[in-house]
GROMACS .gro file of C-alpha atoms in nm:
model
  121
    1MET     CA    1   0.357   2.268  -0.328
    2ILE     CA    2   0.562   2.112  -0.047
    3HIS     CA    3   0.380   1.919   0.226
    4THR     CA    4   0.535   1.854   0.569
    5HIS     CA    5   0.426   1.532   0.740
    6ARG     CA    6   0.388   1.507   1.118
    7ASP     CA    7   0.710   1.306   1.137
    8GLY     CA    8   0.901   1.582   0.955
    9ARG     CA    9   0.920   1.414   0.613
   10LEU     CA   10   0.863   1.637   0.312
   11SER     CA   11   0.671   1.546  -0.001
   12CYS     CA   12   0.543   1.738  -0.298
   13MET     CA   13   0.173   1.787  -0.361
   14HIS     CA   14   0.055   1.740  -0.720
   15GLU     CA   15  -0.289   1.780  -0.871
   16MET     CA   16  -0.457   1.614  -1.168
   17ARG     CA   17  -0.799   1.650  -1.320
   18ILE     CA   18  -0.975   1.326  -1.400
   19TYR     CA   19  -1.296   1.203  -1.562
   20LYS     CA   20  -1.580   1.119  -1.324
   21ARG     CA   21  -1.586   0.745  -1.402
   22TYR     CA   22  -1.218   0.716  -1.304
   23PHE     CA   23  -1.251   0.954  -1.009
   24ASP     CA   24  -1.517   0.731  -0.853
   25LEU     CA   25  -1.297   0.422  -0.892
   26ILE     CA   26  -1.005   0.600  -0.721
   27ALA     CA   27  -1.221   0.739  -0.439
   28SER     CA   28  -1.360   0.390  -0.369
   29GLY     CA   29  -1.009   0.241  -0.361
   30LYS     CA   30  -1.081   0.011  -0.659
   31LYS     CA   31  -0.845   0.191  -0.900
   32THR     CA   32  -0.490   0.175  -0.764
   33THR     CA   33  -0.295   0.265  -1.079
   34GLU     CA   34  -0.338   0.591  -1.272
   35ILE     CA   35  -0.185   0.608  -1.619
   36ARG     CA   36  -0.076   0.920  -1.802
   37VAL     CA   37   0.162   1.017  -2.078
   38ASN     CA   38   0.508   1.095  -1.945
   39ASP     CA   39   0.503   1.470  -2.011
   40SER     CA   40   0.712   1.725  -1.821
   41SER     CA   41   0.474   1.749  -1.523
   42ARG     CA   42   0.464   1.368  -1.477
   43LYS     CA   43   0.843   1.351  -1.477
   44ARG     CA   44   0.839   1.539  -1.144
   45LEU     CA   45   0.630   1.273  -0.967
   46LYS     CA   46   0.806   1.072  -0.699
   47GLU     CA   47   0.713   0.783  -0.472
   48GLY     CA   48   0.575   0.922  -0.144
   49ASP     CA   49   0.444   1.244  -0.301
   50LEU     CA   50   0.079   1.338  -0.249
   51LEU     CA   51  -0.149   1.348  -0.552
   52ARG     CA   52  -0.489   1.520  -0.543
   53PHE     CA   53  -0.739   1.413  -0.808
   54LYS     CA   54  -1.012   1.662  -0.895
   55CYS     CA   55  -1.337   1.614  -1.079
   56ARG     CA   56  -1.563   1.918  -1.093
   57GLU     CA   57  -1.612   2.013  -0.725
   58GLU     CA   58  -1.499   1.677  -0.585
   59GLU     CA   59  -1.147   1.581  -0.487
   60VAL     CA   60  -0.965   1.285  -0.336
   61LEU     CA   61  -0.615   1.287  -0.188
   62THR     CA   62  -0.383   0.995  -0.262
   63ARG     CA   63  -0.021   0.904  -0.194
   64ILE     CA   64   0.204   0.780  -0.473
   65THR     CA   65   0.321   0.429  -0.385
   66ARG     CA   66   0.527   0.364  -0.698
   67ILE     CA   67   0.617   0.502  -1.039
   68ALA     CA   68   0.679   0.286  -1.347
   69ARG     CA   69   0.765   0.426  -1.689
   70TYR     CA   70   0.694   0.251  -2.020
   71ARG     CA   71   0.755   0.302  -2.391
   72ASP     CA   72   0.381   0.311  -2.477
   73PHE     CA   73   0.038   0.193  -2.360
   74ASP     CA   74   0.082  -0.156  -2.510
   75ASP     CA   75   0.408  -0.198  -2.317
   76MET     CA   76   0.242  -0.072  -1.998
   77PHE     CA   77  -0.062  -0.301  -2.029
   78GLY     CA   78   0.175  -0.595  -2.087
   79THR     CA   79   0.313  -0.542  -1.735
   80GLU     CA   80   0.056  -0.365  -1.516
   81PRO     CA   81  -0.242  -0.560  -1.378
   82ILE     CA   82  -0.537  -0.452  -1.589
   83SER     CA   83  -0.774  -0.457  -1.291
   84SER     CA   84  -0.557  -0.204  -1.103
   85VAL     CA   85  -0.601   0.049  -1.386
   86ASN     CA   86  -0.974  -0.006  -1.435
   87PRO     CA   87  -1.143  -0.307  -1.275
   88THR     CA   88  -1.458  -0.253  -1.484
   89ALA     CA   89  -1.305  -0.275  -1.834
   90SER     CA   90  -1.116  -0.525  -2.049
   91LYS     CA   91  -0.765  -0.457  -2.179
   92ALA     CA   92  -0.903  -0.386  -2.528
   93ASP     CA   93  -1.160  -0.141  -2.390
   94GLN     CA   94  -0.898   0.033  -2.176
   95LEU     CA   95  -0.659   0.072  -2.470
   96ARG     CA   96  -0.941   0.213  -2.685
   97ASN     CA   97  -1.048   0.456  -2.408
   98ILE     CA   98  -0.696   0.581  -2.333
   99ARG     CA   99  -0.620   0.632  -2.703
  100GLU     CA  100  -0.935   0.844  -2.733
  101ILE     CA  101  -0.787   1.067  -2.462
  102TYR     CA  102  -0.426   1.077  -2.587
  103PRO     CA  103  -0.337   1.112  -2.958
  104PRO     CA  104  -0.036   0.914  -3.094
  105GLU     CA  105   0.204   1.209  -3.068
  106ARG     CA  106   0.134   1.234  -2.693
  107GLU     CA  107   0.181   0.859  -2.645
  108GLU     CA  108   0.524   0.897  -2.809
  109LEU     CA  109   0.632   1.085  -2.492
  110GLY     CA  110   0.613   0.750  -2.312
  111VAL     CA  111   0.370   0.635  -2.046
  112VAL     CA  112   0.383   0.650  -1.667
  113ALA     CA  113   0.190   0.415  -1.437
  114ILE     CA  114   0.136   0.578  -1.098
  115GLY     CA  115   0.058   0.349  -0.806
  116ILE     CA  116  -0.176   0.526  -0.562
  117GLU     CA  117  -0.345   0.472  -0.226
  118VAL     CA  118  -0.625   0.688  -0.089
  119VAL     CA  119  -0.520   0.914   0.200
  120ALA     CA  120  -0.838   1.120   0.238
  121PRO     CA  121  -1.161   1.118   0.037
   0.00000   0.00000   0.00000
């Protein structure tokens, strides 16, 4: 979906489903980096695009502030501030959690770190 800003700029609107524990961190502004495998839908993300996160009936609108692509989760966690991904968990816990979500063959697609800022809760 294309979104037109008041100043005439255009940006794409994307949507992602997310677990409740991460949704709450995004909505509160504490989680400023979302990480995903770099599949075909993530390759379309661009800085300035809008990204709506949904969890059940709740949603929060964010703007993409930056995109960084990495070989794998270890590479990504070697660069990205751990507290921006999940301020409530250690690096080891975050790696374990993300690898429970994504099997090795999905991680082989590469990893994208998406910088976000809340636009509207």
